[in-house]
PDB file of C-alpha atoms in Angstrom:
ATOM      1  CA  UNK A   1      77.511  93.621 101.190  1.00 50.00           C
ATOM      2  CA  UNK A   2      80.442  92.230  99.298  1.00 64.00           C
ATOM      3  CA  UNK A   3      84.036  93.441  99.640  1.00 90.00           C
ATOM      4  CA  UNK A   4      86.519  93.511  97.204  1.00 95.00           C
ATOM      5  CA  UNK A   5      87.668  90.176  95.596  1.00 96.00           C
ATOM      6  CA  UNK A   6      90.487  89.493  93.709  1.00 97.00           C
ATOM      7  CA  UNK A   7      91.775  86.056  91.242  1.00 97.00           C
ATOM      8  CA  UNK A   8      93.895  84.394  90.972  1.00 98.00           C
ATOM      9  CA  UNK A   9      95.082  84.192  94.680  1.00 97.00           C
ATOM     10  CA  UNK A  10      98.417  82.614  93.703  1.00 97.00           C
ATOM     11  CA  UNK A  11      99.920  82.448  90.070  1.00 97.00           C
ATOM     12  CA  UNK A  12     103.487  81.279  88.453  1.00 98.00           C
ATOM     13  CA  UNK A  13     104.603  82.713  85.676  1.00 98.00           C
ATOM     14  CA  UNK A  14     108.064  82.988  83.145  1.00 98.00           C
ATOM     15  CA  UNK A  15     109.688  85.788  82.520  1.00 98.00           C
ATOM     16  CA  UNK A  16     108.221  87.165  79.141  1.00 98.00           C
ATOM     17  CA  UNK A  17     105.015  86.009  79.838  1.00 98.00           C
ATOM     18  CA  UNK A  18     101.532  88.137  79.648  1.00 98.00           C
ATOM     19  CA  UNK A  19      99.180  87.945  82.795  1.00 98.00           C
ATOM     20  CA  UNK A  20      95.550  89.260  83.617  1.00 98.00           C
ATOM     21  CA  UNK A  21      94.699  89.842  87.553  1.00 98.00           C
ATOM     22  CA  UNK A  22      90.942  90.463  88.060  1.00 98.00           C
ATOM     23  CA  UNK A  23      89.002  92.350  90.527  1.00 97.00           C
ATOM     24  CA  UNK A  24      85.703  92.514  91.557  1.00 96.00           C
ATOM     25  CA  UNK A  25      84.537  95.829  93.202  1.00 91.00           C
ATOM     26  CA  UNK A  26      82.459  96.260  96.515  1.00 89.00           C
ATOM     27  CA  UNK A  27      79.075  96.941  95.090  1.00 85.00           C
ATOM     28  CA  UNK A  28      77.744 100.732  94.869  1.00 83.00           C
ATOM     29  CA  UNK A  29      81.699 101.639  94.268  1.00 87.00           C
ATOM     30  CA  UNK A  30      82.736 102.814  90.592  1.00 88.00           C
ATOM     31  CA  UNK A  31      86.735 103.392  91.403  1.00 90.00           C
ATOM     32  CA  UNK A  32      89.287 100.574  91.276  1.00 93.00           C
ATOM     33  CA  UNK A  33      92.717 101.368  92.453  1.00 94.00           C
ATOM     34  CA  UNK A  34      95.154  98.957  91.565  1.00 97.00           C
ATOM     35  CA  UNK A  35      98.445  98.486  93.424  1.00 97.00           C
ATOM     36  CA  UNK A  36     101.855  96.791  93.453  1.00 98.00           C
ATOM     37  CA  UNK A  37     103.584  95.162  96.564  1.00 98.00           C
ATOM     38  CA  UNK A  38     106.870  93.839  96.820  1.00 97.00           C
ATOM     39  CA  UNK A  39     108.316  91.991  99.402  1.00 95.00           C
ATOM     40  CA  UNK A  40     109.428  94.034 102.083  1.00 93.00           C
ATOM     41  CA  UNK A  41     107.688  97.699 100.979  1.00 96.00           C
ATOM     42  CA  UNK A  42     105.217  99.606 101.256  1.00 97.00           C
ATOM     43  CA  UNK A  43     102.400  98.880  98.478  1.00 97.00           C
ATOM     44  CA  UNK A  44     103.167 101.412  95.186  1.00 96.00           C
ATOM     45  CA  UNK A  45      99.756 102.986  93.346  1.00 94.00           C
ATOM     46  CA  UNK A  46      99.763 101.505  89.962  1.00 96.00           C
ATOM     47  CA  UNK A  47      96.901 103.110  88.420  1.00 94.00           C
ATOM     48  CA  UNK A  48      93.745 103.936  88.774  1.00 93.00           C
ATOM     49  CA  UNK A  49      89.917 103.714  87.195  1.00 93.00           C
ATOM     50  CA  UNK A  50      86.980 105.398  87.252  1.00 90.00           C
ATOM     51  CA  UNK A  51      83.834 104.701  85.156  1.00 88.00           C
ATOM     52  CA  UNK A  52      85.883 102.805  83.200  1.00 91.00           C
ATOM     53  CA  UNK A  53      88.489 105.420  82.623  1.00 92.00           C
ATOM     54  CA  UNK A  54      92.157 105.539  83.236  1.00 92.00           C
ATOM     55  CA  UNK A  55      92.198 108.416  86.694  1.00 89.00           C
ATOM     56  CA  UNK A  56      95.414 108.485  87.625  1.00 89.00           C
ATOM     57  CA  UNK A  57      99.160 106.491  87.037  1.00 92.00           C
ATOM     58  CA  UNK A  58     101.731 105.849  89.229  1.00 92.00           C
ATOM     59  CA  UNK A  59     105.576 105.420  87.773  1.00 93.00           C
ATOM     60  CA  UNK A  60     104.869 101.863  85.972  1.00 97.00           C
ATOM     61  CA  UNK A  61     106.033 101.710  82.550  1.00 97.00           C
ATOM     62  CA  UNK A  62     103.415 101.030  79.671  1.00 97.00           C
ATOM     63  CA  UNK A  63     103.564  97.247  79.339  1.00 98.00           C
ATOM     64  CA  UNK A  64     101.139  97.626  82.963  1.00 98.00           C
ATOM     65  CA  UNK A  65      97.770  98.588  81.472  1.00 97.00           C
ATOM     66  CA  UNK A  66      94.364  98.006  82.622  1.00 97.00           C
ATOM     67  CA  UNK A  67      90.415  98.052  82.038  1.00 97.00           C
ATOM     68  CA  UNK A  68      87.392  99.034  83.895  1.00 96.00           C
ATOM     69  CA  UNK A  69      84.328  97.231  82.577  1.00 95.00           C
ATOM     70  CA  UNK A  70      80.219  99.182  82.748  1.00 93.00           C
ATOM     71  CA  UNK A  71      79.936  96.557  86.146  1.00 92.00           C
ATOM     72  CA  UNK A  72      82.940  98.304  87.600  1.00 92.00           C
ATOM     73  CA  UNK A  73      84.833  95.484  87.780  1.00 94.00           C
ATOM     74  CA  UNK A  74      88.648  95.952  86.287  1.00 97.00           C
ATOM     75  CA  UNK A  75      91.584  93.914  85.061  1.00 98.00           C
ATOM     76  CA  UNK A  76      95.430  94.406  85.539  1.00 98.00           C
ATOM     77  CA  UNK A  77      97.407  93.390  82.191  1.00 98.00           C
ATOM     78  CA  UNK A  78     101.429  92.918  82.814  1.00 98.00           C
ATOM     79  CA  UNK A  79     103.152  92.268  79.568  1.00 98.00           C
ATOM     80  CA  UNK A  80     106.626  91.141  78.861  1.00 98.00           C
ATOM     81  CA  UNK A  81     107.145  89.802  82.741  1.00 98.00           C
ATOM     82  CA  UNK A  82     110.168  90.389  84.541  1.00 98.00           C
ATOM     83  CA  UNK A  83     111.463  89.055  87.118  1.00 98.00           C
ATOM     84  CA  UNK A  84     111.333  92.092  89.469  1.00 98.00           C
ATOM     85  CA  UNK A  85     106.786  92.139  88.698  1.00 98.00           C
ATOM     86  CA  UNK A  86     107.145  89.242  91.256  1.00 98.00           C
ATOM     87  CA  UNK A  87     105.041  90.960  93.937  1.00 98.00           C
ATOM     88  CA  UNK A  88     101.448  90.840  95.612  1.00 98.00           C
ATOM     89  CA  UNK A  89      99.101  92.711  93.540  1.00 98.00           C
ATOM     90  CA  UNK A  90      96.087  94.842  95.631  1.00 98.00           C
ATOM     91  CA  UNK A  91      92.812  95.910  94.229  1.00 97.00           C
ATOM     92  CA  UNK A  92      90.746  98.362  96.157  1.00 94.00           C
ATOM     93  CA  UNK A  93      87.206 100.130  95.045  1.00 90.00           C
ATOM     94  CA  UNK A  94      85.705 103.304  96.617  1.00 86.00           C
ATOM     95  CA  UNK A  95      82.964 105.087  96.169  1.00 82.00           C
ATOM     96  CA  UNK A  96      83.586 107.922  93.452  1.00 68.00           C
ATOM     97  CA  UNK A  97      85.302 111.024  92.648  1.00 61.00           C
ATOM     98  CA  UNK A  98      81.930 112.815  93.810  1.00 52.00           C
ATOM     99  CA  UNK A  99      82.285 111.483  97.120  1.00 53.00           C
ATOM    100  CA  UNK A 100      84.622 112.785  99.971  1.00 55.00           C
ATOM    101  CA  UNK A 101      87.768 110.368 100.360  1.00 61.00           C
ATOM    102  CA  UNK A 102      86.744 107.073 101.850  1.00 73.00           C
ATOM    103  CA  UNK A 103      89.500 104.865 103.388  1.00 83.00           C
ATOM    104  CA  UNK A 104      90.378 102.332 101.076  1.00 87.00           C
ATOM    105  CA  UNK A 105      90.089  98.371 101.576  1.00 88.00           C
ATOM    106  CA  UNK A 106      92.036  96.207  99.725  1.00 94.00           C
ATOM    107  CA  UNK A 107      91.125  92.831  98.401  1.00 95.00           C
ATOM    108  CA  UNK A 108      92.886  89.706  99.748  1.00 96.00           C
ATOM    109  CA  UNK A 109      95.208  90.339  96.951  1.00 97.00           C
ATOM    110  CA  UNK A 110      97.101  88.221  94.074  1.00 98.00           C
ATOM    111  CA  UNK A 111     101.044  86.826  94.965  1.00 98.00           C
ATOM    112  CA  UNK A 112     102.696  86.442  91.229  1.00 98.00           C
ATOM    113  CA  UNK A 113     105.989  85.074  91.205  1.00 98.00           C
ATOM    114  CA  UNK A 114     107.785  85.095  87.895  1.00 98.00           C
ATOM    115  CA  UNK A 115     110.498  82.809  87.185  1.00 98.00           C
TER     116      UNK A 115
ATOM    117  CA  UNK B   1     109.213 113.436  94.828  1.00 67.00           C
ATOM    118  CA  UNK B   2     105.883 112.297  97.663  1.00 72.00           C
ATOM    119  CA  UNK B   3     107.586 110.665 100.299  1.00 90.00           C
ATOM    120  CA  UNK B   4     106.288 108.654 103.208  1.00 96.00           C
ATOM    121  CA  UNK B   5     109.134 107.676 106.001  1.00 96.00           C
ATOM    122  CA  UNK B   6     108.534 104.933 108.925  1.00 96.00           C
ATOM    123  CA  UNK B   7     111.096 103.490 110.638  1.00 91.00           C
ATOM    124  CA  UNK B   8     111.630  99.892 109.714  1.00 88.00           C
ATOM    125  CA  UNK B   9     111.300  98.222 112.838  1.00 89.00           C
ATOM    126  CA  UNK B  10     111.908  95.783 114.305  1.00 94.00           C
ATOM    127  CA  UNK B  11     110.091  97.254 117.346  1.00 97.00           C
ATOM    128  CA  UNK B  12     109.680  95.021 120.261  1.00 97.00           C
ATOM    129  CA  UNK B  13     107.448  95.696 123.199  1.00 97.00           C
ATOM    130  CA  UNK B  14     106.263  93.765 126.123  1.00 98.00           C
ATOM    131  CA  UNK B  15     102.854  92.586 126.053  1.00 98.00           C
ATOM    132  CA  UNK B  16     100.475  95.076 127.885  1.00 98.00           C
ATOM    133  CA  UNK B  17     102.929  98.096 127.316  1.00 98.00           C
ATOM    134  CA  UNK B  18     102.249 100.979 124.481  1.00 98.00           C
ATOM    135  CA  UNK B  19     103.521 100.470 121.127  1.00 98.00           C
ATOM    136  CA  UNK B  20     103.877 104.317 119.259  1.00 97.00           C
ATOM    137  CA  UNK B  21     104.540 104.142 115.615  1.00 98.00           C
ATOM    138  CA  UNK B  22     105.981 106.953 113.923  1.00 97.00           C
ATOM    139  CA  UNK B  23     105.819 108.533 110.215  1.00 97.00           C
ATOM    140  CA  UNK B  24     106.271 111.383 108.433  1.00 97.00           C
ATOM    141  CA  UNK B  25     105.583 112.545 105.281  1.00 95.00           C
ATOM    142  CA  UNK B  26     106.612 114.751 102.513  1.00 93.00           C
ATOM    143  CA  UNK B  27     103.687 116.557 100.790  1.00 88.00           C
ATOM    144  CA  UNK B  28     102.695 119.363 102.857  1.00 88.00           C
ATOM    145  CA  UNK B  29      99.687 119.480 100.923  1.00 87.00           C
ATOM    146  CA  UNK B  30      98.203 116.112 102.225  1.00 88.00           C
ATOM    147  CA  UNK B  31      94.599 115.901 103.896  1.00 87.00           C
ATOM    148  CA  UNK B  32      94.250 112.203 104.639  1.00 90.00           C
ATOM    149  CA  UNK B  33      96.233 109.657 106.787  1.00 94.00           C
ATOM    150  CA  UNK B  34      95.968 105.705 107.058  1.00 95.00           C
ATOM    151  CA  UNK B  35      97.218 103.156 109.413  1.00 97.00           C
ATOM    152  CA  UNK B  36      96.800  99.577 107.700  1.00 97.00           C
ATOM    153  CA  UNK B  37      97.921  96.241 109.766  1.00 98.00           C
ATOM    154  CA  UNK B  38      99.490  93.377 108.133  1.00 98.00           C
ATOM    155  CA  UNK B  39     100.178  90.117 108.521  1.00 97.00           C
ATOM    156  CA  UNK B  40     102.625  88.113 106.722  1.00 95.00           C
ATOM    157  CA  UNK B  41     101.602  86.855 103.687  1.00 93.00           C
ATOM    158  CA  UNK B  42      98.017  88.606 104.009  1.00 95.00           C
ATOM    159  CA  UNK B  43      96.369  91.957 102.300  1.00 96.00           C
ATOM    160  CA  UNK B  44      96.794  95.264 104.616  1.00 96.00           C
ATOM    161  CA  UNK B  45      93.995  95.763 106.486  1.00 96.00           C
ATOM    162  CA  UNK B  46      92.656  99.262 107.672  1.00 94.00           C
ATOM    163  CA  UNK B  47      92.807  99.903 110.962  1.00 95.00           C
ATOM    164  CA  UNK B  48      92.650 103.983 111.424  1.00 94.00           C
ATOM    165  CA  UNK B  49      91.779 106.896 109.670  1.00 94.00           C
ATOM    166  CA  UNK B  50      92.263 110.428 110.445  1.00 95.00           C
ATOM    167  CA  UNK B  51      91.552 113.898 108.259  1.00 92.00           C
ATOM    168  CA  UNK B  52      91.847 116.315 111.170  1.00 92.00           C
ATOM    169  CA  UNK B  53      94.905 117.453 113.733  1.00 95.00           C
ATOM    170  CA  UNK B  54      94.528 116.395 117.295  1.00 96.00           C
ATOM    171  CA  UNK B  55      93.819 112.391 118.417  1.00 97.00           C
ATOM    172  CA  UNK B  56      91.469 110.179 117.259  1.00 97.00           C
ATOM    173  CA  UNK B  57      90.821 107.176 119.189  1.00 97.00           C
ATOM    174  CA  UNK B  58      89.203 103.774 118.369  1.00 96.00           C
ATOM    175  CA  UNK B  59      89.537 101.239 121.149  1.00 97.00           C
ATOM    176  CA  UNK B  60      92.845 100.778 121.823  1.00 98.00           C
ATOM    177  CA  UNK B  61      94.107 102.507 118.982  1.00 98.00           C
ATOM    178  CA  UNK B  62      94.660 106.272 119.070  1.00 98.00           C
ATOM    179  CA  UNK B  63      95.799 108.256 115.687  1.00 98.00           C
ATOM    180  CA  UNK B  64      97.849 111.637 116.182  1.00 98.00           C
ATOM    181  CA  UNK B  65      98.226 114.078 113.327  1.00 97.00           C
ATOM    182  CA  UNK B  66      99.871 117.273 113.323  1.00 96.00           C
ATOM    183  CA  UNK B  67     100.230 118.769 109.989  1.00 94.00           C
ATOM    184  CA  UNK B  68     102.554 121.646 110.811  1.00 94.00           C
ATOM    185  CA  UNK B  69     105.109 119.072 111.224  1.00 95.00           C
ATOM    186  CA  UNK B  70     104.038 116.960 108.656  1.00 95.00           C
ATOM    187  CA  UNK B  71     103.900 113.993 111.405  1.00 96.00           C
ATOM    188  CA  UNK B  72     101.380 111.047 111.517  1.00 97.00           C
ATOM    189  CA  UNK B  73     101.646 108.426 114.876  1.00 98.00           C
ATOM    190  CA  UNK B  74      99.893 104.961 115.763  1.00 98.00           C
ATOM    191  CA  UNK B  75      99.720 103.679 119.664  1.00 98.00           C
ATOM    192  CA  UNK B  76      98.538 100.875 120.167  1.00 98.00           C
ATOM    193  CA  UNK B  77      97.837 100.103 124.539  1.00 98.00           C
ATOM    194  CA  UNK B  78      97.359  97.147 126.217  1.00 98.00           C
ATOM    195  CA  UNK B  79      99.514  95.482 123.390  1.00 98.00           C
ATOM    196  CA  UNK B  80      99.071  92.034 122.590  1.00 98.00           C
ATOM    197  CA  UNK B  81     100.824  89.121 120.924  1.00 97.00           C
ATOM    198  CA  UNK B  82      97.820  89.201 117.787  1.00 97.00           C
ATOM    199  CA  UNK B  83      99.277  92.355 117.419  1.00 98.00           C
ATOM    200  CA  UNK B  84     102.659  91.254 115.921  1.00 98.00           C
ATOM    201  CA  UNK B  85     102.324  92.656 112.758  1.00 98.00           C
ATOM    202  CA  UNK B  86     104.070  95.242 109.779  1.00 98.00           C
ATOM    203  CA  UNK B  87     102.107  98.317 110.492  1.00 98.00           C
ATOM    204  CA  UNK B  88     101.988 100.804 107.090  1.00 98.00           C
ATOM    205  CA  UNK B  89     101.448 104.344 106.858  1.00 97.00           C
ATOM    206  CA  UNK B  90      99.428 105.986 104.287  1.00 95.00           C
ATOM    207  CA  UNK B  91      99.221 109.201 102.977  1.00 93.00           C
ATOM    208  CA  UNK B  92      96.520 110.331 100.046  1.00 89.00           C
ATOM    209  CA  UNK B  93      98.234 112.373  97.392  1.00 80.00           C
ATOM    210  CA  UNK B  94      97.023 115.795  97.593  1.00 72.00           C
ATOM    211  CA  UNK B  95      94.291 116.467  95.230  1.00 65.00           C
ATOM    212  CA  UNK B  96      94.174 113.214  94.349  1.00 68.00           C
ATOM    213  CA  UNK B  97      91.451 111.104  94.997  1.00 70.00           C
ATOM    214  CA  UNK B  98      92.151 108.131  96.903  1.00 75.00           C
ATOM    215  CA  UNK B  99      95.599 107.971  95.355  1.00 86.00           C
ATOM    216  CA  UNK B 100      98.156 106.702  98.514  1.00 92.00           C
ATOM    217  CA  UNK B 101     101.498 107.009  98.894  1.00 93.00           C
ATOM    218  CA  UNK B 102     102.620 104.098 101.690  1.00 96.00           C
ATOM    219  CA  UNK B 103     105.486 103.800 103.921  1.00 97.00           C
ATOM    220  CA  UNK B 104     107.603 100.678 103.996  1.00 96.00           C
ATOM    221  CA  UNK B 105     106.336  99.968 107.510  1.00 97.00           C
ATOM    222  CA  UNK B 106     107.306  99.244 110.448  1.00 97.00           C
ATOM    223  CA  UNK B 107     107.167  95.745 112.033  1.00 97.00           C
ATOM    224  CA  UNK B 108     105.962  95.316 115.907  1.00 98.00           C
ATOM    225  CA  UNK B 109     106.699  92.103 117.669  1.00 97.00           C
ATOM    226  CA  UNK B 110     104.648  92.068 121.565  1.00 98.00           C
ATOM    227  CA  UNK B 111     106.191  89.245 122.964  1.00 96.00           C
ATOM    228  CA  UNK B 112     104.216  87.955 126.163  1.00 92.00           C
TER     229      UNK B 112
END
């Protein structure tokens, strides 16, 4: 059984910039979380999907947006980069709203830095 | 405001001793509570769970929860060098699925 995968591992971008982050989800799961860690915190919940529905948004503005595809899988869209997106972006997947709250595991994650 | 408090750290113990890590949390209404490891540079990696008040141990790793005081704790025995490492707590929103508020974390250094 797969985990949760994430790509790119590392990427550079300029401010203003658009940039995708992928995620593949641990099969059998139909919930991607997606979350936001800079250096020195705690990770923050970005948003989250389920069957390929927005479920949930943490305090990101609107140039963050995502999309949940019919394999599960989802993509994180940043828009307009700043310099403060520089962070390590987590993916997780769970099970499903019908199921009791399973720990999440993140995927190995994705370091932007934005110059 | 959903608030999840750990000290900072750094915490340094002698290898072999007991490391406790503390955290509280805001949102009385909370039924889930995580303790992830991690390393620099690396994803956090799940290392406890607990739903329930009491202890729950796993190896060397014992969980305490007491929701009354809205109090979540990590000890680690027999600590060990590997286990240098920013410990983060977790706390799912309640009535939210899966949603998790983290702490900053605190870092451990066992030096041998």
């Amino acid at each position: 059984e797969t985990g949760v995968t994430q790509s790119p591992t590392h990427l550079i971008k300029t401010r203003g910039q658009q940039v995708t982050l992928r995620c593949s989800s641990q099969s059998g799961h139909n919930t991607v979380s997606w979350y936001q860690q800079a250096l020195g915190q705690g990770p923050q919940f970005i948003f989250q999907y389920y069957r390929e529905e927005e479920n949930g948004r943490g305090n990101f503005p609107p140039r963050f947006s995502g999309l949940q595809f019919p394999n599960y899988s989802s993509e994180l869209n940043v828009n307009a980069l700043e310099l403060d997106d520089s962070a390590l972006y987590l993916c997780a997947s769970s099970p499903g709203q019908g199921a009791s709250n399973s720990p999440l595991h993140f995927g190995n994650g994705t370091r932007l830095t934005v110059t | 405001q959903k608030e999840v408090e750990q000290n900072s750290g750094p915490l340094s113990v002698p290898e072999g001793a007991i490391a406790s890590l503390n955290c509280t949390y805001s949102d009385r209404g909370s039924q889930s509570f995580f303790w992830y490891r991690q390393y620099s540079g690396k994803s956090p990696e799940l290392i406890m769970f607990i739903y329930s008040n009491g202890d729950k141990e796993d190896g060397r790793f014992t969980a305490q929860l007491n929701k009354a005081s809205q109090y979540v704790s990590l000890l680690i025995r027999d600590s060990q060098p590997s286990d240098s490492a920013t410990y983060l707590c977790a706390v799912n929103w309640a009535g939210g699925y899966n949603k998790l508020i983290f702490g900053a974390g605190t870092r451990l250094a066992v030096h041998p």
